[in-house]
Structures are given as C-alpha cells and as structure tokens.
PDB file of C-alpha atoms in Angstrom:
ATOM      1  CA  MET A   1     124.914 197.702  -0.813  1.00  0.00           C
ATOM      2  CA  GLN A   2     121.388 199.176  -0.240  1.00  0.00           C
ATOM      3  CA  LEU A   3     119.951 198.732   3.306  1.00  0.00           C
ATOM      4  CA  MET A   4     116.146 197.846   3.784  1.00  0.00           C
ATOM      5  CA  ASN A   5     114.069 200.611   4.880  1.00  0.00           C
ATOM      6  CA  ASN A   6     111.644 200.306   7.879  1.00  0.00           C
ATOM      7  CA  LYS A   7     108.647 199.330   5.523  1.00  0.00           C
ATOM      8  CA  ASN A   8     110.563 196.234   4.006  1.00  0.00           C
ATOM      9  CA  LEU A   9     111.583 195.266   7.644  1.00  0.00           C
ATOM     10  CA  LEU A  10     107.685 195.092   8.753  1.00  0.00           C
ATOM     11  CA  LEU A  11     106.835 193.277   5.623  1.00  0.00           C
ATOM     12  CA  LEU A  12     109.527 190.522   6.225  1.00  0.00           C
ATOM     13  CA  PHE A  13     108.877 190.276   9.924  1.00  0.00           C
ATOM     14  CA  ILE A  14     105.005 189.837   8.869  1.00  0.00           C
ATOM     15  CA  LEU A  15     105.737 186.985   6.419  1.00  0.00           C
ATOM     16  CA  CYS A  16     108.227 185.123   8.955  1.00  0.00           C
ATOM     17  CA  ILE A  17     105.109 185.151  11.533  1.00  0.00           C
ATOM     18  CA  PHE A  18     102.788 183.595   8.570  1.00  0.00           C
ATOM     19  CA  PHE A  19     104.974 180.936   7.840  1.00  0.00           C
ATOM     20  CA  VAL A  20     105.677 179.926  11.496  1.00  0.00           C
ATOM     21  CA  ALA A  21     101.882 179.704  11.913  1.00  0.00           C
ATOM     22  CA  CYS A  22     101.397 177.594   8.953  1.00  0.00           C
ATOM     23  CA  SER A  23     103.893 175.122   9.960  1.00  0.00           C
ATOM     24  CA  ASP A  24     102.361 174.951  13.669  1.00  0.00           C
ATOM     25  CA  ASP A  25      98.955 174.274  11.981  1.00  0.00           C
ATOM     26  CA  ASP A  26     100.565 171.367   9.772  1.00  0.00           C
ATOM     27  CA  ASP A  27     102.231 169.900  12.893  1.00  0.00           C
ATOM     28  CA  LYS A  28      98.797 169.564  14.561  1.00  0.00           C
ATOM     29  CA  GLY A  29      97.245 167.341  11.822  1.00  0.00           C
ATOM     30  CA  ASP A  30      96.355 163.905  12.224  1.00  0.00           C
ATOM     31  CA  PRO A  31      99.541 161.411  12.474  1.00  0.00           C
ATOM     32  CA  VAL A  32     100.124 158.968   9.825  1.00  0.00           C
ATOM     33  CA  PRO A  33      99.259 155.461  10.776  1.00  0.00           C
ATOM     34  CA  ASN A  34     101.609 152.628  11.175  1.00  0.00           C
ATOM     35  CA  MET A  35     101.382 149.994   8.318  1.00  0.00           C
ATOM     36  CA  TYR A  36     102.021 146.636   8.855  1.00  0.00           C
ATOM     37  CA  THR A  37     102.874 143.886   6.619  1.00  0.00           C
ATOM     38  CA  GLU A  38     102.281 140.242   7.548  1.00  0.00           C
ATOM     39  CA  LEU A  39     101.553 136.868   6.786  1.00  0.00           C
ATOM     40  CA  CYS A  40      98.039 135.304   7.514  1.00  0.00           C
ATOM     41  CA  ASP A  41      95.243 132.913   6.446  1.00  0.00           C
ATOM     42  CA  LEU A  42      92.749 135.022   4.893  1.00  0.00           C
ATOM     43  CA  TYR A  43      89.421 133.689   4.803  1.00  0.00           C
ATOM     44  CA  VAL A  44      87.072 134.899   2.071  1.00  0.00           C
ATOM     45  CA  ASN A  45      83.425 134.329   2.620  1.00  0.00           C
ATOM     46  CA  ALA A  46      80.581 132.743   0.558  1.00  0.00           C
ATOM     47  CA  SER A  47      79.860 136.270  -1.178  1.00  0.00           C
ATOM     48  CA  ARG A  48      83.572 136.272  -2.303  1.00  0.00           C
ATOM     49  CA  VAL A  49      84.229 139.046   0.049  1.00  0.00           C
ATOM     50  CA  VAL A  50      87.700 139.163   2.003  1.00  0.00           C
ATOM     51  CA  SER A  51      86.532 138.580   5.405  1.00  0.00           C
ATOM     52  CA  VAL A  52      88.854 137.934   8.301  1.00  0.00           C
ATOM     53  CA  ALA A  53      92.723 137.594   8.347  1.00  0.00           C
ATOM     54  CA  THR A  54      94.011 135.216  10.983  1.00  0.00           C
ATOM     55  CA  LEU A  55      97.775 136.322  11.872  1.00  0.00           C
ATOM     56  CA  ASP A  56     100.185 133.645  12.804  1.00  0.00           C
ATOM     57  CA  ASP A  57      99.911 134.737  16.655  1.00  0.00           C
ATOM     58  CA  GLY A  58      96.471 133.728  16.555  1.00  0.00           C
ATOM     59  CA  THR A  59      95.161 137.649  16.191  1.00  0.00           C
ATOM     60  CA  LYS A  60      92.005 137.884  14.037  1.00  0.00           C
ATOM     61  CA  LEU A  61      91.306 141.140  11.814  1.00  0.00           C
ATOM     62  CA  ASP A  62      87.940 141.632  10.129  1.00  0.00           C
ATOM     63  CA  PHE A  63      88.096 143.501   7.075  1.00  0.00           C
ATOM     64  CA  THR A  64      84.287 142.799   5.843  1.00  0.00           C
ATOM     65  CA  ALA A  65      83.289 145.927   5.894  1.00  0.00           C
ATOM     66  CA  GLN A  66      85.536 147.048   3.399  1.00  0.00           C
ATOM     67  CA  GLY A  67      83.828 144.706   0.805  1.00  0.00           C
ATOM     68  CA  ILE A  68      87.148 143.855  -0.913  1.00  0.00           C
ATOM     69  CA  LYS A  69      85.880 141.179  -3.641  1.00  0.00           C
ATOM     70  CA  SER A  70      88.016 137.869  -4.465  1.00  0.00           C
ATOM     71  CA  ASN A  71      87.683 135.537  -7.601  1.00  0.00           C
ATOM     72  CA  VAL A  72      87.093 132.897  -5.268  1.00  0.00           C
ATOM     73  CA  ALA A  73      84.250 131.702  -2.725  1.00  0.00           C
ATOM     74  CA  ASP A  74      84.295 130.332   1.050  1.00  0.00           C
ATOM     75  CA  THR A  75      88.003 129.495   0.976  1.00  0.00           C
ATOM     76  CA  THR A  76      91.074 130.156   3.045  1.00  0.00           C
ATOM     77  CA  LEU A  77      93.956 131.749   1.386  1.00  0.00           C
ATOM     78  CA  ARG A  78      97.657 132.165   2.488  1.00  0.00           C
ATOM     79  CA  SER A  79      98.328 135.630   2.036  1.00  0.00           C
ATOM     80  CA  VAL A  80     100.574 138.611   2.720  1.00  0.00           C
ATOM     81  CA  ILE A  81      98.576 141.627   3.868  1.00  0.00           C
ATOM     82  CA  THR A  82      99.226 145.284   4.227  1.00  0.00           C
ATOM     83  CA  TYR A  83      96.987 146.960   6.650  1.00  0.00           C
ATOM     84  CA  THR A  84      96.713 149.535   9.489  1.00  0.00           C
ATOM     85  CA  PRO A  85      95.229 148.561  13.006  1.00  0.00           C
ATOM     86  CA  ALA A  86      93.405 152.004  12.962  1.00  0.00           C
ATOM     87  CA  ASN A  87      92.164 151.932  16.644  1.00  0.00           C
ATOM     88  CA  GLY A  88      90.050 148.624  16.356  1.00  0.00           C
ATOM     89  CA  LYS A  89      88.791 149.149  12.945  1.00  0.00           C
ATOM     90  CA  PRO A  90      91.701 147.630  10.816  1.00  0.00           C
ATOM     91  CA  ARG A  91      91.893 148.600   7.322  1.00  0.00           C
ATOM     92  CA  MET A  92      93.606 146.596   4.603  1.00  0.00           C
ATOM     93  CA  TYR A  93      95.625 148.332   1.703  1.00  0.00           C
ATOM     94  CA  ASP A  94      96.880 145.353  -0.410  1.00  0.00           C
ATOM     95  CA  TYR A  95      96.872 141.598  -0.295  1.00  0.00           C
ATOM     96  CA  THR A  96      99.174 139.221  -2.186  1.00  0.00           C
ATOM     97  CA  LEU A  97      98.816 135.343  -2.356  1.00  0.00           C
ATOM     98  CA  ALA A  98     101.636 133.423  -1.077  1.00  0.00           C
ATOM     99  CA  LEU A  99     103.029 130.223  -2.037  1.00  0.00           C
ATOM    100  CA  CYS A 100     101.597 127.509   0.250  1.00  0.00           C
ATOM    101  CA  GLY A 101     101.571 123.504   0.513  1.00  0.00           C
ATOM    102  CA  GLN A 102     102.455 120.371   2.461  1.00  0.00           C
ATOM    103  CA  ALA A 103     105.307 118.236   2.070  1.00  0.00           C
ATOM    104  CA  LEU A 104     104.847 115.418  -0.457  1.00  0.00           C
ATOM    105  CA  LYS A 105     106.646 112.094  -0.981  1.00  0.00           C
ATOM    106  CA  SER A 106     109.130 112.087  -4.101  1.00  0.00           C
ATOM    107  CA  SER A 107     106.974 109.597  -5.901  1.00  0.00           C
ATOM    108  CA  SER A 108     104.256 112.616  -5.873  1.00  0.00           C
ATOM    109  CA  PHE A 109     106.631 114.786  -8.397  1.00  0.00           C
ATOM    110  CA  PRO A 110     107.391 113.656 -12.093  1.00  0.00           C
ATOM    111  CA  SER A 111     110.646 115.738 -11.754  1.00  0.00           C
ATOM    112  CA  GLN A 112     112.334 117.221  -8.808  1.00  0.00           C
ATOM    113  CA  PRO A 113     113.991 120.737 -10.137  1.00  0.00           C
ATOM    114  CA  HIS A 114     116.146 122.399  -7.809  1.00  0.00           C
ATOM    115  CA  ASP A 115     116.644 126.071  -9.812  1.00  0.00           C
ATOM    116  CA  PRO A 116     118.400 128.416  -7.397  1.00  0.00           C
ATOM    117  CA  VAL A 117     116.655 131.244  -5.803  1.00  0.00           C
ATOM    118  CA  GLN A 118     117.359 133.877  -3.253  1.00  0.00           C
ATOM    119  CA  LEU A 119     116.888 133.298   0.404  1.00  0.00           C
ATOM    120  CA  VAL A 120     115.938 136.445   2.225  1.00  0.00           C
ATOM    121  CA  SER A 121     114.706 135.100   5.349  1.00  0.00           C
ATOM    122  CA  ILE A 122     113.191 131.698   6.952  1.00  0.00           C
ATOM    123  CA  TRP A 123     111.177 131.438  10.438  1.00  0.00           C
ATOM    124  CA  ARG A 124     108.812 129.330  11.848  1.00  0.00           C
ATOM    125  CA  SER A 125     105.454 130.307  13.122  1.00  0.00           C
ATOM    126  CA  SER A 126     102.511 128.138  14.801  1.00  0.00           C
ATOM    127  CA  ARG A 127     101.306 126.408  11.778  1.00  0.00           C
ATOM    128  CA  TYR A 128     103.945 127.158   9.112  1.00  0.00           C
ATOM    129  CA  ILE A 129     107.738 127.263   8.327  1.00  0.00           C
ATOM    130  CA  ASN A 130     107.669 130.508   6.375  1.00  0.00           C
ATOM    131  CA  MET A 131     109.991 132.227   3.723  1.00  0.00           C
ATOM    132  CA  THR A 132     110.947 135.175   2.023  1.00  0.00           C
ATOM    133  CA  LEU A 133     112.324 134.187  -1.728  1.00  0.00           C
ATOM    134  CA  GLY A 134     113.717 135.886  -4.407  1.00  0.00           C
ATOM    135  CA  GLU A 135     113.223 134.625  -7.935  1.00  0.00           C
ATOM    136  CA  LYS A 136     114.976 135.875 -10.820  1.00  0.00           C
ATOM    137  CA  THR A 137     112.661 136.666 -13.849  1.00  0.00           C
ATOM    138  CA  THR A 138     111.403 138.834 -16.510  1.00  0.00           C
ATOM    139  CA  GLY A 139     107.950 138.844 -14.902  1.00  0.00           C
ATOM    140  CA  LYS A 140     106.470 137.141 -17.952  1.00  0.00           C
ATOM    141  CA  ASN A 141     106.102 133.328 -16.764  1.00  0.00           C
ATOM    142  CA  SER A 142     105.207 131.760 -13.696  1.00  0.00           C
ATOM    143  CA  HIS A 143     107.644 129.718 -11.681  1.00  0.00           C
ATOM    144  CA  ARG A 144     106.473 126.106 -10.418  1.00  0.00           C
ATOM    145  CA  TYR A 145     107.387 125.514  -6.457  1.00  0.00           C
ATOM    146  CA  GLY A 146     106.872 122.202  -4.190  1.00  0.00           C
ATOM    147  CA  PHE A 147     108.040 120.610  -0.849  1.00  0.00           C
ATOM    148  CA  CYS A 148     109.392 117.461  -1.342  1.00  0.00           C
ATOM    149  CA  ILE A 149     110.320 114.395   1.525  1.00  0.00           C
ATOM    150  CA  THR A 150     113.453 113.470   0.600  1.00  0.00           C
ATOM    151  CA  GLY A 151     114.412 111.117   3.585  1.00  0.00           C
ATOM    152  CA  MET A 152     114.704 110.892   7.689  1.00  0.00           C
ATOM    153  CA  THR A 153     118.064 111.386   9.315  1.00  0.00           C
ATOM    154  CA  GLY A 154     117.475 110.102  12.899  1.00  0.00           C
ATOM    155  CA  LYS A 155     114.352 111.896  13.896  1.00  0.00           C
ATOM    156  CA  THR A 156     114.693 114.644  11.564  1.00  0.00           C
ATOM    157  CA  LEU A 157     112.334 114.952   8.470  1.00  0.00           C
ATOM    158  CA  GLN A 158     114.145 116.124   5.535  1.00  0.00           C
ATOM    159  CA  VAL A 159     112.392 118.396   3.234  1.00  0.00           C
ATOM    160  CA  SER A 160     113.389 120.048   0.086  1.00  0.00           C
ATOM    161  CA  LEU A 161     112.305 123.057  -1.973  1.00  0.00           C
ATOM    162  CA  LEU A 162     111.464 122.368  -5.472  1.00  0.00           C
ATOM    163  CA  HIS A 163     111.751 125.362  -7.939  1.00  0.00           C
ATOM    164  CA  LYS A 164     111.464 125.253 -11.710  1.00  0.00           C
ATOM    165  CA  GLN A 165     112.351 128.309 -13.371  1.00  0.00           C
ATOM    166  CA  PRO A 166     110.547 128.457 -17.164  1.00  0.00           C
ATOM    167  CA  SER A 167     113.659 127.991 -19.813  1.00  0.00           C
ATOM    168  CA  ASP A 168     112.160 130.919 -21.503  1.00  0.00           C
ATOM    169  CA  ASP A 169     112.319 133.259 -18.578  1.00  0.00           C
ATOM    170  CA  PRO A 170     116.093 134.363 -18.335  1.00  0.00           C
ATOM    171  CA  PRO A 171     116.923 136.143 -15.004  1.00  0.00           C
ATOM    172  CA  SER A 172     116.395 139.863 -15.513  1.00  0.00           C
ATOM    173  CA  TYR A 173     115.186 141.335 -11.978  1.00  0.00           C
ATOM    174  CA  THR A 174     114.225 139.926  -8.762  1.00  0.00           C
ATOM    175  CA  ARG A 175     110.786 139.136  -7.652  1.00  0.00           C
ATOM    176  CA  LYS A 176     109.755 138.702  -4.019  1.00  0.00           C
ATOM    177  CA  ARG A 177     107.915 135.674  -3.155  1.00  0.00           C
ATOM    178  CA  TYR A 178     106.949 134.450   0.117  1.00  0.00           C
ATOM    179  CA  ALA A 179     106.237 130.558   0.939  1.00  0.00           C
ATOM    180  CA  SER A 180     104.500 128.748   3.596  1.00  0.00           C
ATOM    181  CA  LEU A 181     105.417 124.878   4.421  1.00  0.00           C
ATOM    182  CA  LEU A 182     102.208 123.589   6.260  1.00  0.00           C
ATOM    183  CA  LEU A 183     102.905 121.732   9.383  1.00  0.00           C
ATOM    184  CA  HIS A 184     100.894 118.720  10.207  1.00  0.00           C
ATOM    185  CA  THR A 185     101.369 115.028  11.907  1.00  0.00           C
ATOM    186  CA  ASP A 186     100.682 113.321   8.395  1.00  0.00           C
ATOM    187  CA  TYR A 187     104.273 113.545   7.103  1.00  0.00           C
ATOM    188  CA  ALA A 188     105.716 110.642   9.056  1.00  0.00           C
ATOM    189  CA  THR A 189     105.913 108.783  12.448  1.00  0.00           C
ATOM    190  CA  GLY A 190     108.780 109.033  14.989  1.00  0.00           C
ATOM    191  CA  TYR A 191     110.160 112.588  13.887  1.00  0.00           C
ATOM    192  CA  ASP A 192     110.622 115.536  16.382  1.00  0.00           C
ATOM    193  CA  SER A 193     112.061 118.005  13.930  1.00  0.00           C
ATOM    194  CA  ILE A 194     111.896 119.272  10.267  1.00  0.00           C
ATOM    195  CA  ALA A 195     115.109 120.099   8.155  1.00  0.00           C
ATOM    196  CA  VAL A 196     114.156 122.431   4.991  1.00  0.00           C
ATOM    197  CA  THR A 197     116.850 122.713   2.540  1.00  0.00           C
ATOM    198  CA  ILE A 198     116.719 125.738   0.249  1.00  0.00           C
ATOM    199  CA  PRO A 199     118.602 125.490  -3.347  1.00  0.00           C
ATOM    200  CA  THR A 200     120.439 129.093  -3.568  1.00  0.00           C
ATOM    201  CA  PHE A 201     122.798 130.900  -5.825  1.00  0.00           C
ATOM    202  CA  ASP A 202     125.203 130.079  -2.913  1.00  0.00           C
ATOM    203  CA  GLY A 203     124.171 126.395  -2.861  1.00  0.00           C
ATOM    204  CA  ASN A 204     121.936 124.222  -0.960  1.00  0.00           C
ATOM    205  CA  LEU A 205     121.392 125.859   2.431  1.00  0.00           C
ATOM    206  CA  THR A 206     119.359 123.849   5.268  1.00  0.00           C
ATOM    207  CA  TYR A 207     117.604 124.922   8.176  1.00  0.00           C
ATOM    208  CA  THR A 208     116.254 122.586  11.011  1.00  0.00           C
ATOM    209  CA  PHE A 209     112.905 123.582  12.966  1.00  0.00           C
ATOM    210  CA  LYS A 210     111.327 121.735  15.938  1.00  0.00           C
ATOM    211  CA  GLY A 211     108.238 119.829  14.612  1.00  0.00           C
ATOM    212  CA  GLU A 212     104.588 120.146  15.073  1.00  0.00           C
TER     213      GLU A 212
END
C-alpha cells in the first residue's frame, strides 16, 4: 500500500481543523425551544382573532399579536394547543378543538349508543374531567359524542360517555380525540363524587373523581 506523502498529510490535517471549527459554530446556535401541548379554554375576540388561552392551572397565554383567525367571534373554545413559552412571549403553532360539554339527563338523548373507543388517559383538572380517546375511523365521517347522567349510587353521580360510530365508517386507523366533561353544580344535589364510565374495546371502564 502506498504511504501518504507530507503534502497529503498536511491537506488532511487542514480539513480536520475546518470540520471541527464548523461543528463548534453549529453548537453555539440558538437552542430549539421546548414545545408544549395542553388543553385550555381558548378565547376568540370580537374580531375573530385567537386571543388568550387559559390553561387548566389558571395560567394565561396571550397570542393576540400573532393574528391567528378563527371562523367564530367572541367565544371561548375548549382546545388543545401546541406552543412555546418563548421567554414571556408565547407563540402558538397549532390548535385543535376538543369535544366538550356538560352531562345531560338520559331523556335528552333519543338514543344512547356505546360504540367502543380506546381510552388513552383520563384525569381531573380544576373545571373538567378530561380524557384522551382513540377512535377507529377512515377519517371520512364524524363520530358523535355526549355525556349522559345514568343515575346516583350513594353520593356518587354516575355519568356515561356516549359514542356513535357511523355505520359507513368502518375501523381503519386510530384518530386521537380529546374530550372534556364540564364540572358544575347543576347536575344533581347531594353528591360528592362523579363516576365516569367509558365504553372501550376492553369493556366498560369506570373512573371516580371528586365532585366540584
């Protein structure tokens, strides 16, 4: 094998120094900001501009300066937002509407479908019982949801998630959905906890939380 001469060795040494210097410059660049995804109450102002997001811990984030437009005005939307704090100047990158509603009496529903969903997670925040769901869909049709009061057991209010999968929407892939059950004092009297039952592919799963 032919050995490198002094000229080739010098060229190789210079190239190594060049690549090390470039790597050092790249390391000194601005760090990628942390992104967060959270449920919130998202206020849209009278000009149809997405304005202030109130997180479930009470933190308020003002996105008005971004000028993000909505198709509704002067209303609050339960949403999932992706954002960066950006040193006191938060920036939103995406928002998706979440399913949200209060529990209604069974007489409010013409039918009470319990088509199964995947339950990814469920938790209570200050004003809501939140859940992450996975619905089996082709993505062509909308699924219908609701929260139905099914009775009282002792001092526990029983609520069931209703889910209707369209007959022309056979399971194809799993689409993530967020849902929030609004907590308030108008459900019933004399209860101190709420049990939420979710129809899943593993059967009905029930979780109990402290009332409002």
